[in-house]
């Protein structure tokens, strides 16, 4: 077994804050985006500095829930999507800037995620939670339907509060938004049905 500690703690989004301070020069003043963080499995400081992969237990994530882990100083979101959320994805293609994830694919979408779901397993989304515009961290907007700052036909996804970019439940950016690209899918691999390793594509 790996000696990398395993993340298991469910977190409360109201108690932790992720602020990409340096990347949001044009942001509305004072924007601080609350993002849940799993904090108990962090590798040592030395390992983190070396970009160590992070092993995560995803078995406790309920459908429709998201956890956030830190990898290379970045928030990585892991979402267990519901059947309804998955079913909505193909219908959104005409509204998206890059529905097939072809832009900057080598940097943003590994070959095993170049599909409609942008994932290895359809229900599990793994993306870096940093907007591809200026680096703010988007907010969860999983509930479909009309709501502030979103269109009436909103299908659920993420809203970047800095300049209004929107992303679907696969991290694909909508058309005519400041963000040029889909959210990054980091390298990752399944160690078992309930454990993934973020930062590597093959188990050593
Ligand atoms: S940082 Fe500008 S829209 Fe996200």
mmCIF file of C-alpha atoms and ligand atoms in Angstrom:
data_model
loop_
_atom_site.group_PDB
_atom_site.id
_atom_site.type_symbol
_atom_site.label_atom_id
_atom_site.label_comp_id
_atom_site.label_asym_id
_atom_site.label_seq_id
_atom_site.Cartn_x
_atom_site.Cartn_y
_atom_site.Cartn_z
ATOM 1 C CA UNK A 1 0.000 0.000 0.000
ATOM 2 C CA UNK A 2 1.061 3.529 -0.537
ATOM 3 C CA UNK A 3 2.361 5.465 2.402
ATOM 4 C CA UNK A 4 0.378 8.472 1.239
ATOM 5 C CA UNK A 5 -2.264 9.282 3.806
ATOM 6 C CA UNK A 6 -5.813 8.814 2.676
ATOM 7 C CA UNK A 7 -8.454 11.545 2.820
ATOM 8 C CA UNK A 8 -11.654 10.562 4.460
ATOM 9 C CA UNK A 9 -13.065 13.593 6.159
ATOM 10 C CA UNK A 10 -16.265 15.175 4.937
ATOM 11 C CA UNK A 11 -16.002 18.917 5.216
ATOM 12 C CA UNK A 12 -18.283 21.850 5.743
ATOM 13 C CA UNK A 13 -18.110 24.433 3.009
ATOM 14 C CA UNK A 14 -18.837 27.243 5.401
ATOM 15 C CA UNK A 15 -15.738 26.635 7.464
ATOM 16 C CA UNK A 16 -12.955 26.820 4.953
ATOM 17 C CA UNK A 17 -12.035 29.362 2.405
ATOM 18 C CA UNK A 18 -10.051 29.085 -0.747
ATOM 19 C CA UNK A 19 -8.871 32.364 -2.106
ATOM 20 C CA UNK A 20 -6.782 32.571 -5.220
ATOM 21 C CA UNK A 21 -5.507 35.977 -4.269
ATOM 22 C CA UNK A 22 -2.966 36.461 -6.977
ATOM 23 C CA UNK A 23 -5.024 35.358 -9.916
ATOM 24 C CA UNK A 24 -8.028 37.581 -9.593
ATOM 25 C CA UNK A 25 -6.672 41.044 -10.283
ATOM 26 C CA UNK A 26 -9.850 42.088 -12.028
ATOM 27 C CA UNK A 27 -12.169 40.524 -9.542
ATOM 28 C CA UNK A 28 -14.877 42.290 -7.689
ATOM 29 C CA UNK A 29 -13.327 43.582 -4.482
ATOM 30 C CA UNK A 30 -13.384 41.229 -1.567
ATOM 31 C CA UNK A 31 -14.475 38.115 -3.382
ATOM 32 C CA UNK A 32 -13.522 35.116 -1.302
ATOM 33 C CA UNK A 33 -14.932 31.842 -2.475
ATOM 34 C CA UNK A 34 -15.800 29.238 0.086
ATOM 35 C CA UNK A 35 -14.776 25.771 -0.974
ATOM 36 C CA UNK A 36 -14.802 22.674 1.171
ATOM 37 C CA UNK A 37 -11.402 21.195 1.763
ATOM 38 C CA UNK A 38 -10.406 17.786 2.890
ATOM 39 C CA UNK A 39 -7.575 18.451 5.232
ATOM 40 C CA UNK A 40 -6.640 15.326 7.124
ATOM 41 C CA UNK A 41 -4.691 13.485 4.495
ATOM 42 C CA UNK A 42 -2.265 16.155 3.388
ATOM 43 C CA UNK A 43 1.132 14.803 2.477
ATOM 44 C CA UNK A 44 4.077 16.232 4.372
ATOM 45 C CA UNK A 45 5.241 19.711 3.448
ATOM 46 C CA UNK A 46 8.253 18.184 1.784
ATOM 47 C CA UNK A 47 6.112 15.813 -0.247
ATOM 48 C CA UNK A 48 3.733 18.573 -1.219
ATOM 49 C CA UNK A 49 6.583 20.735 -2.388
ATOM 50 C CA UNK A 50 7.706 17.887 -4.586
ATOM 51 C CA UNK A 51 4.234 17.654 -6.101
ATOM 52 C CA UNK A 52 3.412 14.358 -4.459
ATOM 53 C CA UNK A 53 0.305 12.590 -5.676
ATOM 54 C CA UNK A 54 -2.650 12.563 -3.304
ATOM 55 C CA UNK A 55 -4.637 9.432 -2.554
ATOM 56 C CA UNK A 56 -8.308 10.066 -1.860
ATOM 57 C CA UNK A 57 -11.084 7.847 -0.535
ATOM 58 C CA UNK A 58 -14.147 8.730 -2.606
ATOM 59 C CA UNK A 59 -16.378 6.018 -1.184
ATOM 60 C CA UNK A 60 -18.223 8.395 1.118
ATOM 61 C CA UNK A 61 -19.211 10.956 -1.484
ATOM 62 C CA UNK A 62 -22.972 10.780 -1.947
ATOM 63 C CA UNK A 63 -24.624 11.448 -5.324
ATOM 64 C CA UNK A 64 -24.699 15.181 -5.926
ATOM 65 C CA UNK A 65 -21.924 15.884 -3.398
ATOM 66 C CA UNK A 66 -18.491 17.396 -3.923
ATOM 67 C CA UNK A 67 -15.306 17.245 -1.907
ATOM 68 C CA UNK A 68 -12.172 19.273 -2.457
ATOM 69 C CA UNK A 69 -8.630 18.079 -1.955
ATOM 70 C CA UNK A 70 -5.374 19.926 -2.407
ATOM 71 C CA UNK A 71 -2.851 18.830 -4.984
ATOM 72 C CA UNK A 72 0.207 20.903 -5.848
ATOM 73 C CA UNK A 73 -1.349 23.811 -3.997
ATOM 74 C CA UNK A 74 -4.474 23.701 -6.128
ATOM 75 C CA UNK A 75 -8.035 22.743 -5.180
ATOM 76 C CA UNK A 76 -9.150 19.588 -6.925
ATOM 77 C CA UNK A 77 -12.864 18.918 -6.923
ATOM 78 C CA UNK A 78 -14.302 15.436 -6.866
ATOM 79 C CA UNK A 79 -18.020 15.280 -7.581
ATOM 80 C CA UNK A 80 -20.240 12.217 -7.626
ATOM 81 C CA UNK A 81 -22.741 13.219 -10.280
ATOM 82 C CA UNK A 82 -26.329 12.057 -10.242
ATOM 83 C CA UNK A 83 -27.950 10.234 -13.187
ATOM 84 C CA UNK A 84 -29.921 13.410 -13.892
ATOM 85 C CA UNK A 85 -26.777 15.523 -14.001
ATOM 86 C CA UNK A 86 -25.134 13.088 -16.393
ATOM 87 C CA UNK A 87 -28.200 12.913 -18.619
ATOM 88 C CA UNK A 88 -28.193 16.705 -18.992
ATOM 89 C CA UNK A 89 -24.635 16.909 -20.343
ATOM 90 C CA UNK A 90 -25.145 15.970 -24.021
ATOM 91 C CA UNK A 91 -28.016 18.429 -24.369
ATOM 92 C CA UNK A 92 -25.722 21.294 -23.412
ATOM 93 C CA UNK A 93 -23.237 20.875 -26.253
ATOM 94 C CA UNK A 94 -24.691 23.687 -28.429
ATOM 95 C CA UNK A 95 -24.304 26.134 -25.549
ATOM 96 C CA UNK A 96 -20.671 25.343 -24.778
ATOM 97 C CA UNK A 97 -17.447 26.835 -26.103
ATOM 98 C CA UNK A 98 -15.591 23.531 -26.341
ATOM 99 C CA UNK A 99 -18.053 20.675 -25.808
ATOM 100 C CA UNK A 100 -15.642 17.973 -26.973
ATOM 101 C CA UNK A 101 -12.702 19.303 -24.929
ATOM 102 C CA UNK A 102 -10.462 19.765 -27.944
ATOM 103 C CA UNK A 103 -8.857 23.047 -26.907
ATOM 104 C CA UNK A 104 -5.469 22.695 -25.254
ATOM 105 C CA UNK A 105 -6.309 19.073 -24.725
ATOM 106 C CA UNK A 106 -2.772 18.119 -23.800
ATOM 107 C CA UNK A 107 -2.837 20.537 -20.862
ATOM 108 C CA UNK A 108 -6.482 20.351 -19.856
ATOM 109 C CA UNK A 109 -8.012 17.007 -20.717
ATOM 110 C CA UNK A 110 -6.090 13.732 -20.539
ATOM 111 C CA UNK A 111 -7.002 11.180 -23.223
ATOM 112 C CA UNK A 112 -9.062 9.122 -20.758
ATOM 113 C CA UNK A 113 -11.271 12.157 -20.068
ATOM 114 C CA UNK A 114 -11.880 13.233 -23.654
ATOM 115 C CA UNK A 115 -15.482 12.137 -23.622
ATOM 116 C CA UNK A 116 -18.864 13.658 -22.911
ATOM 117 C CA UNK A 117 -18.485 13.271 -19.154
ATOM 118 C CA UNK A 118 -14.807 14.319 -19.083
ATOM 119 C CA UNK A 119 -14.123 11.470 -16.705
ATOM 120 C CA UNK A 120 -12.912 7.898 -16.348
ATOM 121 C CA UNK A 121 -16.077 6.774 -14.603
ATOM 122 C CA UNK A 122 -19.137 8.716 -15.728
ATOM 123 C CA UNK A 123 -20.404 9.475 -12.250
ATOM 124 C CA UNK A 124 -17.115 10.777 -10.847
ATOM 125 C CA UNK A 125 -15.900 14.188 -12.009
ATOM 126 C CA UNK A 126 -12.341 15.174 -11.102
ATOM 127 C CA UNK A 127 -11.323 18.721 -12.060
ATOM 128 C CA UNK A 128 -9.055 21.477 -10.827
ATOM 129 C CA UNK A 129 -11.325 24.107 -9.285
ATOM 130 C CA UNK A 130 -9.604 27.125 -10.786
ATOM 131 C CA UNK A 131 -11.250 29.254 -13.453
ATOM 132 C CA UNK A 132 -9.339 29.329 -16.737
ATOM 133 C CA UNK A 133 -9.863 33.087 -17.022
ATOM 134 C CA UNK A 134 -7.876 34.698 -14.211
ATOM 135 C CA UNK A 135 -7.729 31.980 -11.630
ATOM 136 C CA UNK A 136 -10.632 32.522 -9.259
ATOM 137 C CA UNK A 137 -12.311 29.463 -7.788
ATOM 138 C CA UNK A 138 -15.865 29.019 -9.109
ATOM 139 C CA UNK A 139 -18.815 28.356 -6.806
ATOM 140 C CA UNK A 140 -21.065 25.316 -6.825
ATOM 141 C CA UNK A 141 -24.379 25.966 -8.547
ATOM 142 C CA UNK A 142 -25.651 22.417 -8.752
ATOM 143 C CA UNK A 143 -29.348 23.238 -8.462
ATOM 144 C CA UNK A 144 -30.942 23.661 -11.904
ATOM 145 C CA UNK A 145 -33.352 26.421 -12.795
ATOM 146 C CA UNK A 146 -33.566 30.205 -12.590
ATOM 147 C CA UNK A 147 -31.470 31.931 -9.916
ATOM 148 C CA UNK A 148 -29.398 35.095 -9.567
ATOM 149 C CA UNK A 149 -26.533 35.530 -12.057
ATOM 150 C CA UNK A 150 -27.599 32.477 -14.063
ATOM 151 C CA UNK A 151 -29.878 31.896 -17.059
ATOM 152 C CA UNK A 152 -33.395 30.571 -16.565
ATOM 153 C CA UNK A 153 -32.481 27.333 -18.323
ATOM 154 C CA UNK A 154 -29.528 26.704 -15.994
ATOM 155 C CA UNK A 155 -28.793 22.969 -15.889
ATOM 156 C CA UNK A 156 -26.496 22.944 -12.860
ATOM 157 C CA UNK A 157 -22.751 23.478 -12.742
ATOM 158 C CA UNK A 158 -20.334 26.127 -11.495
ATOM 159 C CA UNK A 159 -20.329 29.928 -11.555
ATOM 160 C CA UNK A 160 -17.140 31.955 -11.323
ATOM 161 C CA UNK A 161 -18.010 35.007 -9.219
ATOM 162 C CA UNK A 162 -15.155 37.107 -10.542
ATOM 163 C CA UNK A 163 -16.388 37.788 -14.077
ATOM 164 C CA UNK A 164 -19.338 35.460 -14.530
ATOM 165 C CA UNK A 165 -17.922 32.506 -16.410
ATOM 166 C CA UNK A 166 -20.105 29.436 -16.138
ATOM 167 C CA UNK A 167 -19.215 25.759 -16.394
ATOM 168 C CA UNK A 168 -21.405 22.688 -16.649
ATOM 169 C CA UNK A 169 -21.250 19.596 -14.443
ATOM 170 C CA UNK A 170 -18.350 18.323 -16.546
ATOM 171 C CA UNK A 171 -16.344 21.526 -16.079
ATOM 172 C CA UNK A 172 -17.007 22.623 -19.658
ATOM 173 C CA UNK A 173 -17.173 26.375 -20.126
ATOM 174 C CA UNK A 174 -20.208 28.022 -21.683
ATOM 175 C CA UNK A 175 -19.915 30.122 -24.837
ATOM 176 C CA UNK A 176 -19.277 33.860 -24.776
ATOM 177 C CA UNK A 177 -17.747 33.900 -21.316
ATOM 178 C CA UNK A 178 -14.413 35.380 -20.228
ATOM 179 C CA UNK A 179 -12.940 31.971 -19.444
ATOM 180 C CA UNK A 180 -11.417 30.567 -22.627
ATOM 181 C CA UNK A 181 -11.188 26.930 -21.674
ATOM 182 C CA UNK A 182 -12.788 24.105 -19.806
ATOM 183 C CA UNK A 183 -11.603 23.364 -16.277
ATOM 184 C CA UNK A 184 -8.493 21.206 -16.115
ATOM 185 C CA UNK A 185 -8.852 17.499 -15.483
ATOM 186 C CA UNK A 186 -5.737 16.579 -13.471
ATOM 187 C CA UNK A 187 -3.909 13.321 -14.053
ATOM 188 C CA UNK A 188 -5.494 10.632 -11.927
ATOM 189 C CA UNK A 189 -5.973 6.903 -11.715
ATOM 190 C CA UNK A 190 -8.293 4.555 -9.832
ATOM 191 C CA UNK A 191 -6.579 2.376 -7.255
ATOM 192 C CA UNK A 192 -9.885 0.640 -6.466
ATOM 193 C CA UNK A 193 -13.575 1.422 -6.801
ATOM 194 C CA UNK A 194 -13.363 3.816 -3.890
ATOM 195 C CA UNK A 195 -9.835 5.198 -4.068
ATOM 196 C CA UNK A 196 -8.197 7.442 -6.596
ATOM 197 C CA UNK A 197 -4.714 8.810 -6.877
ATOM 198 C CA UNK A 198 -4.480 12.384 -8.086
ATOM 199 C CA UNK A 199 -1.243 13.394 -9.726
ATOM 200 C CA UNK A 200 -0.398 10.132 -11.430
ATOM 201 C CA UNK A 201 -1.882 8.262 -14.340
ATOM 202 C CA UNK A 202 -0.424 4.885 -13.558
ATOM 203 C CA UNK A 203 0.270 3.247 -10.264
ATOM 204 C CA UNK A 204 4.014 2.830 -9.821
HETATM 205 S S1 LIG B 1 -11.547 34.512 -13.103
HETATM 206 FE FE1 LIG B 1 -12.662 35.775 -14.485
HETATM 207 S S2 LIG B 1 -14.458 34.626 -14.874
HETATM 208 FE FE2 LIG B 1 -13.325 33.361 -13.573
#
